[in-house]
PDB file of C-alpha atoms in Angstrom:
ATOM      1  CA  UNK A  29      -9.102  22.427   7.431  1.00 83.00           C
ATOM      2  CA  UNK A  30      -9.360  21.719   3.308  1.00 88.00           C
ATOM      3  CA  UNK A  31     -10.347  19.077   2.016  1.00 94.00           C
ATOM      4  CA  UNK A  32      -7.157  16.199   2.094  1.00 97.00           C
ATOM      5  CA  UNK A  33      -7.484  14.412  -1.338  1.00 98.00           C
ATOM      6  CA  UNK A  34      -7.081  10.664  -1.086  1.00 98.00           C
ATOM      7  CA  UNK A  35      -6.016   8.876  -4.166  1.00 98.00           C
ATOM      8  CA  UNK A  36      -6.317   5.170  -4.173  1.00 97.00           C
ATOM      9  CA  UNK A  37      -6.873   2.077  -6.651  1.00 94.00           C
ATOM     10  CA  UNK A  38      -4.902  -0.668  -7.553  1.00 92.00           C
ATOM     11  CA  UNK A  39      -1.054  -1.443  -8.469  1.00 89.00           C
ATOM     12  CA  UNK A  40      -0.087   0.267 -12.419  1.00 89.00           C
ATOM     13  CA  UNK A  41      -3.225   2.020 -12.351  1.00 94.00           C
ATOM     14  CA  UNK A  42      -1.674   5.862 -12.523  1.00 95.00           C
ATOM     15  CA  UNK A  43      -1.830   7.042  -8.684  1.00 96.00           C
ATOM     16  CA  UNK A  44       1.674   8.501  -8.154  1.00 95.00           C
ATOM     17  CA  UNK A  45       1.037  10.389 -11.745  1.00 96.00           C
ATOM     18  CA  UNK A  46      -2.075  11.845 -10.549  1.00 97.00           C
ATOM     19  CA  UNK A  47      -1.214  12.892  -7.438  1.00 97.00           C
ATOM     20  CA  UNK A  48       2.009  15.081  -8.562  1.00 97.00           C
ATOM     21  CA  UNK A  49       0.000  16.702 -11.527  1.00 97.00           C
ATOM     22  CA  UNK A  50      -2.884  17.406  -8.845  1.00 97.00           C
ATOM     23  CA  UNK A  51       0.022  18.729  -6.447  1.00 97.00           C
ATOM     24  CA  UNK A  52       1.635  21.047  -8.619  1.00 96.00           C
ATOM     25  CA  UNK A  53      -1.830  22.431  -9.604  1.00 96.00           C
ATOM     26  CA  UNK A  54      -3.001  22.693  -5.708  1.00 95.00           C
ATOM     27  CA  UNK A  55       0.134  23.585  -4.271  1.00 95.00           C
ATOM     28  CA  UNK A  56      -0.098  20.692  -2.508  1.00 97.00           C
ATOM     29  CA  UNK A  57       2.607  18.015  -0.081  1.00 98.00           C
ATOM     30  CA  UNK A  58       1.911  14.424  -0.859  1.00 98.00           C
ATOM     31  CA  UNK A  59       2.095  11.940   1.758  1.00 98.00           C
ATOM     32  CA  UNK A  60       2.878   8.383   0.845  1.00 98.00           C
ATOM     33  CA  UNK A  61       0.030   5.408   1.582  1.00 97.00           C
ATOM     34  CA  UNK A  62       1.909   2.610   0.100  1.00 96.00           C
ATOM     35  CA  UNK A  63       3.294   0.522   2.980  1.00 95.00           C
ATOM     36  CA  UNK A  64       6.401  -0.665   1.088  1.00 96.00           C
ATOM     37  CA  UNK A  65       7.474   2.470  -0.012  1.00 97.00           C
ATOM     38  CA  UNK A  66       8.179   3.418   3.317  1.00 97.00           C
ATOM     39  CA  UNK A  67      11.567   1.356   3.381  1.00 97.00           C
ATOM     40  CA  UNK A  68      15.113   2.330   2.354  1.00 97.00           C
ATOM     41  CA  UNK A  69      16.594  -0.142  -0.691  1.00 97.00           C
ATOM     42  CA  UNK A  70      13.109  -1.036  -1.535  1.00 98.00           C
ATOM     43  CA  UNK A  71      12.640   1.019  -4.875  1.00 97.00           C
ATOM     44  CA  UNK A  72      12.118  -0.764  -8.326  1.00 97.00           C
ATOM     45  CA  UNK A  73       9.880  -3.211  -6.286  1.00 96.00           C
ATOM     46  CA  UNK A  74       7.623  -1.020  -4.871  1.00 96.00           C
ATOM     47  CA  UNK A  75       7.233   1.472  -8.046  1.00 94.00           C
ATOM     48  CA  UNK A  76       8.784   4.019  -5.774  1.00 95.00           C
ATOM     49  CA  UNK A  77       8.474   7.668  -7.684  1.00 94.00           C
ATOM     50  CA  UNK A  78      12.355   8.794  -8.311  1.00 92.00           C
ATOM     51  CA  UNK A  79      13.742  11.556  -7.080  1.00 93.00           C
ATOM     52  CA  UNK A  80      13.204  13.109 -10.702  1.00 93.00           C
ATOM     53  CA  UNK A  81       9.403  12.014 -10.760  1.00 92.00           C
ATOM     54  CA  UNK A  82       8.612  13.735  -7.609  1.00 93.00           C
ATOM     55  CA  UNK A  83       9.390  16.778  -9.553  1.00 93.00           C
ATOM     56  CA  UNK A  84      10.287  18.965  -6.479  1.00 94.00           C
ATOM     57  CA  UNK A  85       6.662  18.322  -4.497  1.00 96.00           C
ATOM     58  CA  UNK A  86       7.890  17.025  -1.183  1.00 97.00           C
ATOM     59  CA  UNK A  87       6.789  13.769  -0.246  1.00 97.00           C
ATOM     60  CA  UNK A  88       6.451  12.650   3.298  1.00 98.00           C
ATOM     61  CA  UNK A  89       6.571   8.998   4.863  1.00 98.00           C
ATOM     62  CA  UNK A  90       9.250   7.695   1.897  1.00 98.00           C
ATOM     63  CA  UNK A  91      12.532   6.159   2.928  1.00 97.00           C
ATOM     64  CA  UNK A  92      11.807   6.482   6.564  1.00 97.00           C
ATOM     65  CA  UNK A  93      13.126   3.016   7.691  1.00 97.00           C
ATOM     66  CA  UNK A  94      15.449   0.535   6.668  1.00 96.00           C
ATOM     67  CA  UNK A  95      14.875  -3.086   5.983  1.00 95.00           C
ATOM     68  CA  UNK A  96      15.463  -4.309   8.976  1.00 93.00           C
ATOM     69  CA  UNK A  97      12.952  -2.338  11.174  1.00 93.00           C
ATOM     70  CA  UNK A  98       9.433  -2.815  12.276  1.00 88.00           C
ATOM     71  CA  UNK A  99       7.241  -0.205  11.431  1.00 91.00           C
ATOM     72  CA  UNK A 100       3.223  -0.843  11.685  1.00 89.00           C
ATOM     73  CA  UNK A 101      -0.523   0.472  10.672  1.00 90.00           C
ATOM     74  CA  UNK A 102      -0.281   1.873  14.250  1.00 89.00           C
ATOM     75  CA  UNK A 103       2.918   3.718  13.894  1.00 93.00           C
ATOM     76  CA  UNK A 104       1.691   4.841  10.059  1.00 96.00           C
ATOM     77  CA  UNK A 105      -1.687   6.171  12.060  1.00 94.00           C
ATOM     78  CA  UNK A 106       0.955   8.518  14.559  1.00 94.00           C
ATOM     79  CA  UNK A 107       2.779   9.859  11.895  1.00 97.00           C
ATOM     80  CA  UNK A 108       0.477  10.592   9.209  1.00 98.00           C
ATOM     81  CA  UNK A 109      -2.169  12.608  11.714  1.00 97.00           C
ATOM     82  CA  UNK A 110       0.844  14.391  13.042  1.00 97.00           C
ATOM     83  CA  UNK A 111       1.742  15.053   9.093  1.00 98.00           C
ATOM     84  CA  UNK A 112      -1.576  16.707   8.148  1.00 97.00           C
ATOM     85  CA  UNK A 113      -1.192  18.352  11.900  1.00 96.00           C
ATOM     86  CA  UNK A 114       1.709  20.398  10.351  1.00 97.00           C
ATOM     87  CA  UNK A 115       0.747  20.638   6.679  1.00 97.00           C
ATOM     88  CA  UNK A 116      -2.012  22.039   7.527  1.00 95.00           C
ATOM     89  CA  UNK A 117      -0.024  24.806   9.475  1.00 95.00           C
ATOM     90  CA  UNK A 118       2.032  25.818   6.352  1.00 93.00           C
ATOM     91  CA  UNK A 119      -1.199  26.607   4.440  1.00 94.00           C
ATOM     92  CA  UNK A 120      -0.357  23.543   2.086  1.00 96.00           C
ATOM     93  CA  UNK A 121      -3.447  21.360   0.671  1.00 96.00           C
ATOM     94  CA  UNK A 122      -2.706  17.610   1.460  1.00 98.00           C
ATOM     95  CA  UNK A 123      -2.709  14.440  -0.845  1.00 98.00           C
ATOM     96  CA  UNK A 124      -2.639  11.067   0.189  1.00 98.00           C
ATOM     97  CA  UNK A 125      -1.355   8.512  -2.545  1.00 98.00           C
ATOM     98  CA  UNK A 126      -1.503   4.515  -2.267  1.00 96.00           C
ATOM     99  CA  UNK A 127      -3.082   1.199  -2.706  1.00 93.00           C
ATOM    100  CA  UNK A 128      -2.472  -0.034   1.185  1.00 94.00           C
ATOM    101  CA  UNK A 129      -6.013   0.624   2.404  1.00 93.00           C
ATOM    102  CA  UNK A 130      -5.639  -0.559   5.878  1.00 91.00           C
ATOM    103  CA  UNK A 131      -3.092   2.276   6.443  1.00 94.00           C
ATOM    104  CA  UNK A 132      -5.085   4.970   4.566  1.00 96.00           C
ATOM    105  CA  UNK A 133      -8.255   4.071   6.603  1.00 93.00           C
ATOM    106  CA  UNK A 134      -6.300   3.865  10.147  1.00 92.00           C
ATOM    107  CA  UNK A 135      -4.659   7.213   9.717  1.00 95.00           C
ATOM    108  CA  UNK A 136      -7.767   9.021   8.401  1.00 95.00           C
ATOM    109  CA  UNK A 137     -10.730   7.108  10.157  1.00 92.00           C
ATOM    110  CA  UNK A 138     -11.284   6.517  13.895  1.00 86.00           C
ATOM    111  CA  UNK A 139      -9.251   3.433  14.526  1.00 81.00           C
ATOM    112  CA  UNK A 140      -7.756   3.050  17.912  1.00 75.00           C
ATOM    113  CA  UNK A 141      -5.016   0.600  18.436  1.00 67.00           C
ATOM    114  CA  UNK A 142      -3.944  -0.965  21.692  1.00 58.00           C
ATOM    115  CA  UNK A 143      -0.307  -0.420  22.003  1.00 54.00           C
ATOM    116  CA  UNK A 144      -0.002  -3.450  24.905  1.00 46.00           C
ATOM    117  CA  UNK A 145       1.144  -6.810  22.799  1.00 57.00           C
ATOM    118  CA  UNK A 146      -0.233  -9.875  24.371  1.00 58.00           C
ATOM    119  CA  UNK A 147       1.195 -12.558  23.091  1.00 74.00           C
ATOM    120  CA  UNK A 148      -0.836 -15.611  22.106  1.00 81.00           C
ATOM    121  CA  UNK A 149      -0.292 -19.189  20.854  1.00 83.00           C
ATOM    122  CA  UNK A 150      -3.030 -20.043  19.059  1.00 88.00           C
ATOM    123  CA  UNK A 151      -2.905 -23.332  19.493  1.00 86.00           C
ATOM    124  CA  UNK A 152      -6.187 -24.237  19.613  1.00 88.00           C
ATOM    125  CA  UNK A 153      -6.505 -23.411  16.364  1.00 90.00           C
ATOM    126  CA  UNK A 154      -5.764 -24.625  13.181  1.00 91.00           C
ATOM    127  CA  UNK A 155      -3.732 -23.119  10.383  1.00 92.00           C
ATOM    128  CA  UNK A 156      -6.642 -22.660   8.334  1.00 91.00           C
ATOM    129  CA  UNK A 157      -8.334 -21.285  11.163  1.00 91.00           C
ATOM    130  CA  UNK A 158      -5.605 -18.664  11.857  1.00 92.00           C
ATOM    131  CA  UNK A 159      -5.698 -17.527   8.084  1.00 90.00           C
ATOM    132  CA  UNK A 160      -9.656 -17.088   8.171  1.00 89.00           C
ATOM    133  CA  UNK A 161      -9.718 -14.706  11.131  1.00 88.00           C
ATOM    134  CA  UNK A 162      -6.754 -12.819   9.974  1.00 87.00           C
ATOM    135  CA  UNK A 163      -8.675 -12.553   6.311  1.00 84.00           C
ATOM    136  CA  UNK A 164     -11.998 -11.233   8.220  1.00 81.00           C
ATOM    137  CA  UNK A 165      -9.402  -8.387  10.477  1.00 79.00           C
ATOM    138  CA  UNK A 166      -7.637  -7.444   6.517  1.00 77.00           C
ATOM    139  CA  UNK A 167      -8.601  -9.247   3.176  1.00 71.00           C
ATOM    140  CA  UNK A 168      -5.474  -7.654   1.542  1.00 69.00           C
ATOM    141  CA  UNK A 169      -2.924  -9.900   3.955  1.00 79.00           C
ATOM    142  CA  UNK A 170      -1.565 -13.077   1.773  1.00 78.00           C
ATOM    143  CA  UNK A 171       0.079 -15.849   3.773  1.00 85.00           C
ATOM    144  CA  UNK A 172       0.508 -19.305   3.446  1.00 83.00           C
ATOM    145  CA  UNK A 173      -1.288 -21.802   4.979  1.00 87.00           C
ATOM    146  CA  UNK A 174       1.391 -23.578   5.868  1.00 87.00           C
ATOM    147  CA  UNK A 175       3.357 -20.571   7.486  1.00 86.00           C
ATOM    148  CA  UNK A 176       2.254 -21.042  10.549  1.00 87.00           C
ATOM    149  CA  UNK A 177       4.862 -18.533  12.413  1.00 84.00           C
ATOM    150  CA  UNK A 178       3.696 -15.846   9.991  1.00 84.00           C
ATOM    151  CA  UNK A 179       0.294 -16.432  10.573  1.00 89.00           C
ATOM    152  CA  UNK A 180       0.425 -16.499  14.250  1.00 87.00           C
ATOM    153  CA  UNK A 181       2.506 -13.076  14.283  1.00 82.00           C
ATOM    154  CA  UNK A 182       0.093 -11.859  12.000  1.00 84.00           C
ATOM    155  CA  UNK A 183      -2.959 -12.472  13.904  1.00 86.00           C
ATOM    156  CA  UNK A 184      -1.210 -11.475  17.171  1.00 84.00           C
ATOM    157  CA  UNK A 185      -0.704  -8.066  15.699  1.00 78.00           C
ATOM    158  CA  UNK A 186      -4.264  -7.793  13.842  1.00 78.00           C
ATOM    159  CA  UNK A 187      -5.945  -8.421  17.506  1.00 77.00           C
ATOM    160  CA  UNK A 188      -4.093  -6.424  19.371  1.00 71.00           C
ATOM    161  CA  UNK A 189      -4.933  -3.662  17.073  1.00 61.00           C
ATOM    162  CA  UNK A 190      -8.603  -3.788  17.430  1.00 52.00           C
ATOM    163  CA  UNK A 191     -10.646  -1.680  15.447  1.00 49.00           C
ATOM    164  CA  UNK A 192     -13.516   0.197  17.826  1.00 44.00           C
ATOM    165  CA  UNK A 193     -16.550  -1.227  15.853  1.00 44.00           C
ATOM    166  CA  UNK A 194     -18.922   1.811  15.997  1.00 42.00           C
ATOM    167  CA  UNK A 195     -16.567   4.751  14.862  1.00 56.00           C
ATOM    168  CA  UNK A 196     -14.624   2.964  12.494  1.00 61.00           C
ATOM    169  CA  UNK A 197     -16.289   4.651   9.371  1.00 74.00           C
ATOM    170  CA  UNK A 198     -16.423   8.033  10.892  1.00 84.00           C
ATOM    171  CA  UNK A 199     -13.490   9.841   8.990  1.00 91.00           C
ATOM    172  CA  UNK A 200     -11.816  12.298  11.433  1.00 92.00           C
ATOM    173  CA  UNK A 201     -11.002  14.817   8.641  1.00 95.00           C
ATOM    174  CA  UNK A 202     -12.720  16.135   5.580  1.00 95.00           C
ATOM    175  CA  UNK A 203     -11.783  13.833   2.801  1.00 96.00           C
ATOM    176  CA  UNK A 204     -12.111  13.134  -0.778  1.00 96.00           C
ATOM    177  CA  UNK A 205     -11.322   9.932  -1.993  1.00 97.00           C
ATOM    178  CA  UNK A 206     -10.513   9.645  -5.615  1.00 98.00           C
ATOM    179  CA  UNK A 207     -10.343   6.048  -7.151  1.00 97.00           C
ATOM    180  CA  UNK A 208      -8.520   4.936 -10.350  1.00 97.00           C
ATOM    181  CA  UNK A 209      -9.747   2.047 -12.682  1.00 96.00           C
ATOM    182  CA  UNK A 210      -9.636   0.577 -15.390  1.00 96.00           C
ATOM    183  CA  UNK A 211     -10.636  -2.606 -17.327  1.00 96.00           C
ATOM    184  CA  UNK A 212      -9.523  -6.072 -15.781  1.00 94.00           C
ATOM    185  CA  UNK A 213      -7.815  -6.916 -18.945  1.00 96.00           C
ATOM    186  CA  UNK A 214      -6.084  -3.858 -19.581  1.00 96.00           C
ATOM    187  CA  UNK A 215      -4.798  -4.024 -15.564  1.00 96.00           C
ATOM    188  CA  UNK A 216      -3.610  -7.631 -15.851  1.00 96.00           C
ATOM    189  CA  UNK A 217      -1.481  -6.609 -19.313  1.00 96.00           C
ATOM    190  CA  UNK A 218       0.498  -3.449 -17.591  1.00 95.00           C
ATOM    191  CA  UNK A 219       1.109  -5.531 -14.325  1.00 96.00           C
ATOM    192  CA  UNK A 220       2.435  -7.884 -16.344  1.00 97.00           C
ATOM    193  CA  UNK A 221       4.052  -5.318 -18.774  1.00 96.00           C
ATOM    194  CA  UNK A 222       5.268  -3.416 -15.016  1.00 95.00           C
ATOM    195  CA  UNK A 223       7.437  -6.561 -13.955  1.00 97.00           C
ATOM    196  CA  UNK A 224       9.105  -6.682 -17.489  1.00 97.00           C
ATOM    197  CA  UNK A 225      10.160  -3.072 -17.021  1.00 96.00           C
ATOM    198  CA  UNK A 226      10.763  -3.349 -13.588  1.00 97.00           C
ATOM    199  CA  UNK A 227      13.411  -6.277 -14.161  1.00 97.00           C
ATOM    200  CA  UNK A 228      14.407  -4.039 -17.162  1.00 97.00           C
ATOM    201  CA  UNK A 229      15.743  -1.431 -14.986  1.00 96.00           C
ATOM    202  CA  UNK A 230      17.367  -3.465 -11.850  1.00 97.00           C
ATOM    203  CA  UNK A 231      15.073  -5.382 -10.043  1.00 97.00           C
ATOM    204  CA  UNK A 232      17.682  -7.996 -10.112  1.00 97.00           C
ATOM    205  CA  UNK A 233      19.764  -6.033  -8.480  1.00 98.00           C
ATOM    206  CA  UNK A 234      18.029  -4.544  -6.106  1.00 98.00           C
ATOM    207  CA  UNK A 235      16.900  -7.921  -4.755  1.00 97.00           C
ATOM    208  CA  UNK A 236      20.895  -8.963  -4.906  1.00 97.00           C
ATOM    209  CA  UNK A 237      21.968  -6.062  -2.672  1.00 97.00           C
ATOM    210  CA  UNK A 238      18.640  -6.743  -0.344  1.00 97.00           C
ATOM    211  CA  UNK A 239      19.263 -10.236   0.429  1.00 97.00           C
ATOM    212  CA  UNK A 240      21.264 -10.445   3.460  1.00 96.00           C
ATOM    213  CA  UNK A 241      18.653  -8.416   5.318  1.00 95.00           C
ATOM    214  CA  UNK A 242      15.927 -11.324   4.316  1.00 94.00           C
ATOM    215  CA  UNK A 243      16.408 -13.065   7.898  1.00 89.00           C
ATOM    216  CA  UNK A 244      15.717 -10.353  10.205  1.00 89.00           C
ATOM    217  CA  UNK A 245      13.133  -8.155   7.428  1.00 92.00           C
ATOM    218  CA  UNK A 246       9.342  -8.407   7.559  1.00 89.00           C
ATOM    219  CA  UNK A 247       8.791  -6.716   4.958  1.00 93.00           C
ATOM    220  CA  UNK A 248      11.074  -8.480   2.556  1.00 95.00           C
ATOM    221  CA  UNK A 249       9.345 -11.363   3.310  1.00 91.00           C
ATOM    222  CA  UNK A 250       5.604 -10.559   2.895  1.00 91.00           C
ATOM    223  CA  UNK A 251       5.599  -7.417   0.032  1.00 95.00           C
ATOM    224  CA  UNK A 252       5.024  -8.770  -3.375  1.00 96.00           C
ATOM    225  CA  UNK A 253       8.093  -8.491  -5.882  1.00 97.00           C
ATOM    226  CA  UNK A 254      10.356  -9.283  -3.041  1.00 97.00           C
ATOM    227  CA  UNK A 255       8.887 -12.117  -0.572  1.00 95.00           C
ATOM    228  CA  UNK A 256       8.874 -14.244  -4.592  1.00 96.00           C
ATOM    229  CA  UNK A 257      12.386 -14.148  -4.464  1.00 97.00           C
ATOM    230  CA  UNK A 258      12.977 -15.880  -1.549  1.00 95.00           C
ATOM    231  CA  UNK A 259      12.980 -18.903  -3.143  1.00 94.00           C
ATOM    232  CA  UNK A 260      15.346 -17.946  -5.874  1.00 96.00           C
ATOM    233  CA  UNK A 261      18.276 -16.205  -3.611  1.00 96.00           C
ATOM    234  CA  UNK A 262      18.143 -19.439  -1.126  1.00 94.00           C
ATOM    235  CA  UNK A 263      17.383 -21.929  -2.792  1.00 93.00           C
ATOM    236  CA  UNK A 264      17.951 -22.286  -6.401  1.00 91.00           C
ATOM    237  CA  UNK A 265      14.314 -21.318  -7.962  1.00 95.00           C
ATOM    238  CA  UNK A 266      14.345 -20.115 -11.444  1.00 97.00           C
ATOM    239  CA  UNK A 267      14.161 -16.987 -12.360  1.00 97.00           C
ATOM    240  CA  UNK A 268      11.263 -17.449 -14.818  1.00 96.00           C
ATOM    241  CA  UNK A 269       9.124 -18.969 -12.374  1.00 97.00           C
ATOM    242  CA  UNK A 270       9.973 -16.482 -10.079  1.00 97.00           C
ATOM    243  CA  UNK A 271       8.242 -13.562 -12.062  1.00 97.00           C
ATOM    244  CA  UNK A 272       5.678 -15.844 -13.075  1.00 97.00           C
ATOM    245  CA  UNK A 273       4.942 -15.700  -9.441  1.00 97.00           C
ATOM    246  CA  UNK A 274       5.145 -12.051  -9.184  1.00 97.00           C
ATOM    247  CA  UNK A 275       2.977 -11.246 -11.489  1.00 97.00           C
ATOM    248  CA  UNK A 276       0.648 -14.114 -10.155  1.00 96.00           C
ATOM    249  CA  UNK A 277       0.233 -12.187  -7.041  1.00 95.00           C
ATOM    250  CA  UNK A 278       0.263  -8.622  -8.080  1.00 96.00           C
ATOM    251  CA  UNK A 279      -2.898  -9.490 -10.359  1.00 96.00           C
ATOM    252  CA  UNK A 280      -4.589 -11.222  -6.949  1.00 94.00           C
ATOM    253  CA  UNK A 281      -2.952  -8.484  -5.381  1.00 94.00           C
ATOM    254  CA  UNK A 282      -4.720  -5.482  -7.560  1.00 94.00           C
ATOM    255  CA  UNK A 283      -8.329  -7.489  -6.991  1.00 93.00           C
ATOM    256  CA  UNK A 284      -8.248  -7.172  -2.940  1.00 92.00           C
ATOM    257  CA  UNK A 285      -7.075  -3.660  -3.725  1.00 93.00           C
ATOM    258  CA  UNK A 286     -10.272  -3.060  -5.315  1.00 92.00           C
ATOM    259  CA  UNK A 287     -12.299  -5.299  -3.289  1.00 91.00           C
ATOM    260  CA  UNK A 288     -11.317  -3.351  -0.307  1.00 91.00           C
ATOM    261  CA  UNK A 289     -11.307  -0.020  -1.676  1.00 93.00           C
ATOM    262  CA  UNK A 290     -14.954  -0.538  -3.061  1.00 90.00           C
ATOM    263  CA  UNK A 291     -16.443  -1.897   0.459  1.00 88.00           C
ATOM    264  CA  UNK A 292     -14.168  -0.111   2.716  1.00 88.00           C
ATOM    265  CA  UNK A 293     -14.530   4.007   1.791  1.00 90.00           C
ATOM    266  CA  UNK A 294     -16.962   6.139   0.063  1.00 92.00           C
ATOM    267  CA  UNK A 295     -14.718   6.720  -3.786  1.00 96.00           C
ATOM    268  CA  UNK A 296     -15.414   8.611  -6.306  1.00 96.00           C
ATOM    269  CA  UNK A 297     -13.805   6.588  -9.316  1.00 97.00           C
ATOM    270  CA  UNK A 298     -12.723   7.312 -12.672  1.00 98.00           C
ATOM    271  CA  UNK A 299     -11.378   5.635 -15.473  1.00 97.00           C
ATOM    272  CA  UNK A 300      -7.758   6.077 -16.288  1.00 97.00           C
ATOM    273  CA  UNK A 301      -6.651   7.233 -20.288  1.00 97.00           C
ATOM    274  CA  UNK A 302      -3.673   5.387 -20.534  1.00 95.00           C
ATOM    275  CA  UNK A 303      -3.207   6.497 -24.245  1.00 96.00           C
ATOM    276  CA  UNK A 304      -3.852  10.465 -22.695  1.00 97.00           C
ATOM    277  CA  UNK A 305      -3.683  10.712 -19.131  1.00 97.00           C
ATOM    278  CA  UNK A 306      -4.370  14.313 -19.286  1.00 97.00           C
ATOM    279  CA  UNK A 307      -8.135  13.625 -19.902  1.00 98.00           C
ATOM    280  CA  UNK A 308      -7.885  12.034 -16.648  1.00 98.00           C
ATOM    281  CA  UNK A 309      -6.351  14.331 -15.057  1.00 98.00           C
ATOM    282  CA  UNK A 310      -8.988  16.489 -16.156  1.00 97.00           C
ATOM    283  CA  UNK A 311     -12.451  14.656 -15.284  1.00 97.00           C
ATOM    284  CA  UNK A 312     -10.343  14.488 -11.522  1.00 97.00           C
ATOM    285  CA  UNK A 313      -9.721  18.412 -11.266  1.00 97.00           C
ATOM    286  CA  UNK A 314     -12.750  19.421 -12.457  1.00 96.00           C
ATOM    287  CA  UNK A 315     -14.829  16.820  -9.747  1.00 95.00           C
ATOM    288  CA  UNK A 316     -12.485  18.253  -7.238  1.00 94.00           C
ATOM    289  CA  UNK A 317     -13.318  22.087  -7.923  1.00 90.00           C
ATOM    290  CA  UNK A 318     -17.136  21.785  -8.460  1.00 86.00           C
ATOM    291  CA  UNK A 319     -17.078  19.520  -5.102  1.00 70.00           C
ATOM    292  CA  UNK A 320     -15.868  21.955  -2.991  1.00 69.00           C
TER     293      UNK A 320
END
């Protein structure tokens, strides 16, 4: 099997653009590695590549679930491994691209999950203690300390999906992980601009259409660019406050993404050249060709 190329990095860094350029060059198919793009209707807030942006490159695991449906890291692991087998049989290269580190690592490394659900109440633990347990398992998850119901539900989900400790860093496939990065000030500025652009592209209209699903949807209550709008939709929170919170949450998430990828995966990092992205693409392609 040829190496699977994995493209990671924080939000707004150019992962999608690079994946499509490489897919055209390498005759590859793309597997989505973003947990929010899996859901139908969550398009603008997730920065999901449009049909036009995909440039006829096959994209997998996009728009496969309704907002109210549940989809776990265990589901993702099963789906990606089946796709890897199918795409390999067709003789195509594989590119996995996204920023949800736990999903990507669970799919490619020796992570084993239990399907059996054992519900615990954690009555003996404070909210802070539950939150700390969650962070130790997955530092990218952010849940308000006062939301005990979600804290308990999340910890149950994570503890019912235990990692086999001595095998979690053992890759199941030949992989090459490419990471994109930039200076923090540049990234934050791009994040702010991106949120503003999302609003111009119709994010608020998208949120309004999703309003009926908030009560039953886990993703709408946890995903950045969607969860922040609950106050606006149901409590008359000013839109300006919501957008500032989206920007803040996105900045914090970007920091956690960097931390996860730096400590959990063997990543070859490349600086994104936003002025001339072709330079970034050529450097990555040269690296991949030299390290076949």
